[in-house]
Amino acid sequence: MSTARSDGLAASINATLSDLLEQEPGLLLLGEDIGRLGGVFRVTRGLQERFGKERVRDTLLAESSIIGQAVGMAMSGLVPVCEIQFDGFSYPAVNQLVTQAARIGVRWNGQVSPSLVVRVPTGGGFRGVEHHSESNEALFARVPGISVACPSTGEDADQILRYAVTLGAPVVMYEPIRLYWRKAGPPRDPAPATSPTAARIARRGTDLTVVTYGAIIHEVLRAAHELSPDVDVEVVDLRWVAPLDMDTILRSLSRTGRLLIVHEGSRDLGVGAEIAASVVERDVGSLRGPVRRLAPDRRVYPPADFEQQYLIGVQEIKNEVLVMTG
């Protein structure tokens, strides 16, 4: 049975994968150096020693090959869990994910339901070099047949992984790099999500709803606590960007009347735009002001020395909230 985890994201994912390998004989891990080294971030450290090289497999340095193998394994009834070293390295695997993994169920008229999970370290804030700090979750979120998750706590990563390996369809799980080793953060509402794919209310409030996900939720929560009690901010942690839990967002909006969407991926044509459009289509009457988005401009992620000029910080979030509630 899944238990709540308060340790860092990396330790939680390692513990969950170990448990799944123990429980599910058909589950195996694939990725570059995930066995010998435990992966670039050591998330799978010790698993090859415990479960052997057949179940924790070091692969070629070729992302298309990793996903290609996994598609075949999944169609054969196995449950592959792949690791891509950084989200910027996922592009060579797009063809296998989009034209193969996402379409197999339809192509076989529902006779095949392959479970396939792709774990992807994501996001900036750790002084990575080119292709190491991107946030490209919107790329896969718009593809029919692919589900996309982005946990921000060890507890959520545990629940999402356990659900993903049973789904019978591909899941891409983005893991915020700067949360891998962070064991503490701003206080959160302890109430769990109502279902494996539901968003969760990380902070209750009455004046404005902030919808967010991934590592930046720490900055959002800090901003909310610093603004209190003058402005009472409710924070919704999406956990999944495909499917989007619009029901939780709309319930929150009905209480607050104002909506700000904050994410680390670029602003244009992103997750925030989809949420804003859905709110206007489904419940524009609840709005007491325009929906606003706070995200980086549409540009290439900069070198490490300039990444703080790209990322959204606590003060920017506070300023945006004050503009909306002033």
Coordinates of C-alpha atoms in Angstrom, one line a residue, residues 85-311:
Q85 CA 18.4 12.2 -18.5
F86 CA 17.0 15.7 -19.1
D87 CA 13.8 17.0 -20.7
G88 CA 15.9 18.7 -23.4
F89 CA 17.0 15.2 -24.5
S90 CA 13.5 14.0 -25.0
Y91 CA 13.2 15.4 -28.6
P92 CA 14.9 12.4 -30.3
A93 CA 12.2 10.2 -28.6
V94 CA 9.2 12.3 -29.8
N95 CA 8.7 10.1 -32.9
Q96 CA 8.5 6.9 -30.8
L97 CA 6.2 8.4 -28.2
V98 CA 3.9 10.3 -30.5
T99 CA 3.6 8.1 -33.6
Q100 CA 3.9 4.8 -31.8
A101 CA 3.3 4.7 -28.0
A102 CA 0.4 7.1 -28.1
R103 CA -1.4 5.3 -30.9
I104 CA -1.0 1.7 -30.2
G105 CA -4.3 1.3 -28.3
V106 CA -6.3 2.8 -31.2
R107 CA -4.2 1.1 -33.9
W108 CA -5.0 -2.3 -32.3
N109 CA -8.7 -1.5 -31.7
G110 CA -8.3 -1.6 -28.0
Q111 CA -7.0 -5.2 -28.0
V112 CA -3.6 -4.0 -26.7
S113 CA -3.2 -1.6 -23.7
P114 CA 0.5 -1.2 -23.1
S115 CA 1.6 0.4 -19.9
L116 CA 4.7 2.6 -20.4
V117 CA 6.1 5.3 -18.1
V118 CA 8.8 7.8 -19.1
R119 CA 10.5 9.6 -16.3
V120 CA 12.0 13.0 -17.3
P121 CA 14.0 15.3 -15.0
T122 CA 12.9 18.8 -15.8
G123 CA 13.2 22.5 -15.1
G124 CA 15.9 25.0 -14.2
G125 CA 17.4 26.6 -11.1
F126 CA 20.4 24.4 -10.7
R127 CA 22.8 26.1 -13.1
G128 CA 22.5 23.5 -15.9
V129 CA 23.9 23.9 -19.3
E130 CA 22.1 24.0 -22.7
H131 CA 19.3 21.4 -23.0
H132 CA 19.5 20.6 -19.2
S133 CA 17.0 23.1 -17.8
E134 CA 14.0 23.2 -20.2
S135 CA 10.3 22.7 -19.3
N136 CA 8.7 21.2 -22.4
E137 CA 5.8 19.4 -20.8
A138 CA 3.3 21.3 -23.0
L139 CA 4.8 19.5 -26.0
F140 CA 3.5 16.1 -24.9
A141 CA 0.5 17.4 -23.0
R142 CA -1.3 18.3 -26.3
V143 CA -0.8 14.8 -27.8
P144 CA -3.9 12.5 -27.6
G145 CA -3.0 9.2 -26.0
I146 CA -0.3 10.5 -23.7
S147 CA -0.8 11.5 -20.1
V148 CA 1.6 14.0 -18.5
A149 CA 2.2 14.4 -14.7
C150 CA 4.4 16.7 -12.8
P151 CA 4.6 15.9 -9.0
S152 CA 6.0 18.4 -6.6
T153 CA 6.2 16.2 -3.5
G154 CA 7.4 12.7 -2.7
E155 CA 3.9 11.7 -1.7
D156 CA 2.5 12.8 -5.1
A157 CA 5.3 11.1 -7.0
D158 CA 4.6 7.9 -5.2
Q159 CA 0.8 8.0 -6.0
I160 CA 1.4 9.0 -9.6
L161 CA 3.9 6.3 -10.3
R162 CA 1.7 3.6 -8.8
Y163 CA -1.2 4.7 -10.9
A164 CA 0.9 5.2 -14.1
V165 CA 2.2 1.7 -14.3
T166 CA -1.4 0.4 -14.3
L167 CA -2.9 2.8 -16.7
G168 CA -2.5 0.8 -19.9
A169 CA -1.3 3.8 -21.9
P170 CA 1.9 6.0 -22.0
V171 CA 2.6 8.4 -19.1
V172 CA 5.3 11.0 -19.1
M173 CA 6.2 12.0 -15.6
Y174 CA 8.2 15.2 -15.3
E175 CA 10.4 15.4 -12.1
P176 CA 11.5 18.9 -11.1
I177 CA 15.3 18.7 -10.7
R178 CA 15.6 21.3 -8.0
L179 CA 13.1 19.3 -5.8
Y180 CA 15.1 16.1 -6.0
W181 CA 16.9 16.7 -2.7
R182 CA 14.7 19.4 -1.1
K183 CA 13.1 17.8 2.0
A184 CA 11.3 20.9 3.3
G185 CA 9.3 23.7 1.8
P186 CA 6.6 26.2 2.7
P187 CA 3.7 24.7 4.7
R188 CA 0.9 23.0 2.7
D189 CA -2.6 21.9 3.4
P190 CA -2.3 18.2 4.3
A191 CA -5.4 17.1 2.6
P192 CA -4.6 14.5 -0.1
A193 CA -5.9 14.7 -3.7
T194 CA -9.3 13.1 -4.2
S195 CA -8.1 10.8 -7.0
P196 CA -4.8 9.7 -8.6
T197 CA -5.3 12.3 -11.4
A198 CA -6.9 15.1 -9.4
A199 CA -5.2 18.4 -8.5
R200 CA -4.8 19.2 -4.9
I201 CA -5.4 22.3 -2.9
A202 CA -1.9 23.1 -1.4
R203 CA -3.2 26.2 0.4
R204 CA -6.7 27.5 1.2
G205 CA -7.6 31.1 0.5
T206 CA -10.5 33.4 -0.3
D207 CA -9.1 36.3 -2.4
L208 CA -7.4 34.8 -5.4
T209 CA -6.6 31.4 -6.9
V210 CA -3.1 30.6 -8.1
V211 CA -2.9 27.5 -10.3
T212 CA 0.6 26.0 -10.7
Y213 CA 2.6 22.8 -10.8
G214 CA 6.2 21.5 -10.4
A215 CA 9.1 23.2 -8.6
I216 CA 7.7 26.7 -8.9
I217 CA 4.9 25.8 -6.4
H218 CA 7.5 26.5 -3.7
E219 CA 7.9 30.1 -4.9
V220 CA 4.1 30.4 -5.1
L221 CA 3.5 29.2 -1.6
R222 CA 6.2 31.5 -0.2
A223 CA 4.6 34.4 -2.0
A224 CA 1.2 33.4 -0.6
H225 CA 2.5 33.2 3.0
E226 CA 4.3 36.5 2.7
L227 CA 1.2 38.2 1.4
S228 CA -1.0 36.9 4.2
P229 CA -3.1 38.1 6.0
D230 CA -3.5 41.2 3.7
V231 CA -4.2 38.9 0.7
D232 CA -5.5 35.4 1.2
V233 CA -4.3 33.3 -1.7
E234 CA -5.5 29.8 -2.5
V235 CA -2.9 27.6 -4.3
V236 CA -3.9 24.7 -6.6
D237 CA -1.2 22.2 -7.4
L238 CA -2.2 20.6 -10.7
R239 CA 0.0 17.5 -10.4
W240 CA -1.2 16.5 -13.9
V241 CA -1.2 18.8 -17.0
A242 CA -2.8 16.1 -19.2
P243 CA -5.5 15.4 -18.2
L244 CA -6.2 18.8 -16.6
D245 CA -8.4 18.7 -13.5
M246 CA -10.5 21.7 -14.5
D247 CA -13.2 20.8 -11.9
T248 CA -10.9 21.5 -9.0
I249 CA -9.8 24.8 -10.6
L250 CA -13.3 25.9 -11.2
R251 CA -14.4 25.1 -7.7
S252 CA -11.5 27.2 -6.3
L253 CA -12.4 30.0 -8.7
S254 CA -16.0 30.0 -7.5
R255 CA -14.7 30.8 -4.0
T256 CA -12.1 33.4 -5.0
G257 CA -13.3 35.0 -8.3
R258 CA -9.7 35.7 -9.5
L259 CA -7.3 33.4 -11.3
L260 CA -3.5 33.6 -11.8
I261 CA -1.7 30.8 -13.5
V262 CA 2.1 30.4 -12.9
H263 CA 4.4 27.9 -14.6
E264 CA 8.0 27.5 -15.5
G265 CA 7.5 26.6 -19.2
S266 CA 7.3 29.5 -21.7
R267 CA 4.2 31.6 -21.6
D268 CA 3.0 31.4 -25.2
L269 CA 0.9 28.4 -26.2
G270 CA 1.5 26.8 -22.8
V271 CA -0.5 25.1 -20.1
G272 CA -1.6 28.4 -18.7
A273 CA -3.2 29.4 -22.0
E274 CA -5.2 26.2 -22.1
I275 CA -6.5 26.7 -18.5
A276 CA -7.4 30.3 -19.2
A277 CA -9.4 29.4 -22.3
S278 CA -11.2 26.6 -20.5
V279 CA -12.2 28.9 -17.6
V280 CA -13.6 31.5 -20.0
E281 CA -15.5 28.7 -21.9
R282 CA -16.9 27.0 -18.8
D283 CA -17.4 29.6 -16.1
V284 CA -16.6 33.2 -17.1
G285 CA -19.3 34.3 -14.7
S286 CA -17.2 33.5 -11.7
L287 CA -14.5 35.9 -12.7
R288 CA -14.2 39.3 -10.9
G289 CA -11.3 40.3 -13.2
P290 CA -9.3 39.0 -16.1
V291 CA -7.4 35.8 -15.9
R292 CA -3.6 36.4 -15.9
R293 CA -0.6 34.2 -16.7
L294 CA 2.9 34.6 -15.2
A295 CA 5.6 32.6 -17.0
P296 CA 8.8 33.2 -18.9
D297 CA 8.8 34.8 -22.3
R298 CA 9.0 32.6 -25.3
R299 CA 12.8 32.3 -25.7
V300 CA 15.6 29.8 -25.4
Y301 CA 16.6 29.0 -21.8
P302 CA 19.7 31.1 -21.1
P303 CA 23.2 30.2 -19.8
A304 CA 23.4 29.4 -16.1
D305 CA 24.7 32.9 -15.2
F306 CA 21.5 34.4 -16.5
E307 CA 18.9 31.9 -15.5
Q308 CA 17.6 33.9 -12.6
Q309 CA 16.5 36.5 -15.1
Y310 CA 14.5 33.9 -16.9
L311 CA 12.9 32.1 -13.9

